[in-house]
Coordinates of C-alpha atoms in Angstrom, one line a residue:
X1124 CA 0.0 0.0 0.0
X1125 CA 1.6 3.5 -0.9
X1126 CA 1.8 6.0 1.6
X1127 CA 1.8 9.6 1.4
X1128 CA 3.2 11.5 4.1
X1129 CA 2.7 15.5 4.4
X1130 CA 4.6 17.5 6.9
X1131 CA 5.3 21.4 7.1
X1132 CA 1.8 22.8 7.4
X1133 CA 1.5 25.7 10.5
X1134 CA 0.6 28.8 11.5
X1135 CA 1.7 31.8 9.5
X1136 CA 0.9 35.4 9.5
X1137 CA -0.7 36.7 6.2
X1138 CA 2.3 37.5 3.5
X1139 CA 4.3 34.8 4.8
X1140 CA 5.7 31.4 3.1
X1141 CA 5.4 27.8 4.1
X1142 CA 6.7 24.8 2.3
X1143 CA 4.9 21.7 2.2
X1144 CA 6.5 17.9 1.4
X1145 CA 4.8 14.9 0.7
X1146 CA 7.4 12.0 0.8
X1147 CA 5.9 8.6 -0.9
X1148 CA 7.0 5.8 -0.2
X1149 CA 7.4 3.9 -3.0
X1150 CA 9.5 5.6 -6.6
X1151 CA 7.6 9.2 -7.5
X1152 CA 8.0 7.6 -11.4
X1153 CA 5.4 5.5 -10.9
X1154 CA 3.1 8.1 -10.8
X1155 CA 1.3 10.1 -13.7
X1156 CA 0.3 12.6 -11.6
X1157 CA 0.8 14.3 -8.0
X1158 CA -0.6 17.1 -6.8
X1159 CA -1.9 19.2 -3.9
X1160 CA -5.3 19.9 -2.8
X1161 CA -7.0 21.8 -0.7
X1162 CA -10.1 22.0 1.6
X1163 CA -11.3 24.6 3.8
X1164 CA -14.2 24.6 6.9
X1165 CA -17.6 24.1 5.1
X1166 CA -16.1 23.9 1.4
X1167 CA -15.3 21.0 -1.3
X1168 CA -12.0 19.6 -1.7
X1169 CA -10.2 21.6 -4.3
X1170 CA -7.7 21.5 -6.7
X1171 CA -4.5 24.0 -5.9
X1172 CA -1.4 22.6 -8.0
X1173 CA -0.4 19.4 -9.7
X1174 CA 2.3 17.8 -11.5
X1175 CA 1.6 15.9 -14.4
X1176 CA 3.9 13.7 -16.4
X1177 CA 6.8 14.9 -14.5
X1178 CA 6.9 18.7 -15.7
X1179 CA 3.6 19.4 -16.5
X1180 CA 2.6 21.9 -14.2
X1181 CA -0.7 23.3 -13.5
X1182 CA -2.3 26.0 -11.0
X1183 CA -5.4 27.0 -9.5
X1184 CA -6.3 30.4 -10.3
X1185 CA -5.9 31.8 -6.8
X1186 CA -2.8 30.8 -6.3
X1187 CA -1.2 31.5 -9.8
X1188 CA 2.2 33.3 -9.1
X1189 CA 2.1 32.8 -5.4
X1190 CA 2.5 29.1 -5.3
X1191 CA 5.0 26.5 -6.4
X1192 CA 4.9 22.8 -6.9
X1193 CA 8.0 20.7 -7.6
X1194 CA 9.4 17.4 -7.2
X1195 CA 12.6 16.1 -5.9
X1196 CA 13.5 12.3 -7.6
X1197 CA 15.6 11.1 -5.8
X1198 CA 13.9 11.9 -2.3
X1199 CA 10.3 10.8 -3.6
X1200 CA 8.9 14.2 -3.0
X1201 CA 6.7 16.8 -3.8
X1202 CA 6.3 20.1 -2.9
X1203 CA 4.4 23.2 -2.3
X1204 CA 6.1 26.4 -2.1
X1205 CA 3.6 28.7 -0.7
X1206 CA 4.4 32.3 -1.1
X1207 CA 2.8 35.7 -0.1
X1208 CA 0.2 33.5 1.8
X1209 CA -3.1 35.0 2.2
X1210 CA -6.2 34.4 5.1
X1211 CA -8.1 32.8 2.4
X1212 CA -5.4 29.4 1.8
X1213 CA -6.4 28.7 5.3
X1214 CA -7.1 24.9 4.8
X1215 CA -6.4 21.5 5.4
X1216 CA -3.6 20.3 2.8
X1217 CA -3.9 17.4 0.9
X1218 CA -1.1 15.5 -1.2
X1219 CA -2.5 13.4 -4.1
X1220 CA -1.1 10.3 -6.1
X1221 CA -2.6 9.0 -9.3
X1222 CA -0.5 5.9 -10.4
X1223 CA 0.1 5.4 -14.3
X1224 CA -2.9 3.8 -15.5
X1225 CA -4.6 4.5 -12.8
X1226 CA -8.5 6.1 -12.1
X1227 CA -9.3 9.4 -10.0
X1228 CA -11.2 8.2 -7.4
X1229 CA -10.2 4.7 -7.5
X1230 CA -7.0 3.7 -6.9
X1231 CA -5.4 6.8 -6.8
X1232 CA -3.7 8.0 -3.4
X1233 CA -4.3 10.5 -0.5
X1234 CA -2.4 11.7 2.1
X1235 CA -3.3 12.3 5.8
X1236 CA -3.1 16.0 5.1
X1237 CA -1.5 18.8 7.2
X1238 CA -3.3 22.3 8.3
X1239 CA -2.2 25.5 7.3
X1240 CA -3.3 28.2 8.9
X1241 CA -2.8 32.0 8.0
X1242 CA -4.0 35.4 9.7
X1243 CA -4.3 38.9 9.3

């Protein structure tokens, strides 16, 4: 079974950074996809940035510019640089897994996810 492990989430005042890993523990390669959700109090699960291919990267709208996802190989890693935070990224952080071949939703991986919190 693969395991996703998030650390680096906290408590940050608004127009600070955090970086968040996910370490997996099996090879990053056999992947298709990571990425890095999102979900706030009272919302849906969302979408902030994922990797797809390897160096496809892709962004949520809110977080275009501010945020940074990136891999390291050798470490089976991900992560997300989060920049010029804002109240509103206030959520619990989710790392996501989709192997090759694999199905959103059905044998695709989640980790235990880590809170960020920012203030004003």
């Amino acid at each position: 079974q693969v395991q996703l492990v998030e650390s680096g989430g906290g408590l940050v005042q608004a127009g600070g950074s955090l970086r968040l890993s996910c370490a997996a523990s099996t090879s990053i390669f056999s992947f298709a996809a990571m990425g890095w959700y999102r979900q706030a109090p009272g919302k849906q699960r969302a979408v902030v940035a994922t990797l797809i291919s390897g160096d496809n990267t892709n962004y949520a709208d809110s977080v275009k510019g501010r945020f940074t996802i990136s891999r390291d190989n050798a470490k089976n890693t991900v992560y997300l640089q989060m920049d010029s935070l804002k109240p509103e990224d206030t959520a619990v952080y989710y790392c996501h897994a989709l192997p090759v071949g694999g199905v959103f939703g059905r044998n695709d991986y989640w980790g235990q996810g880590t809170q960020v919190t920012v203030s004003s």
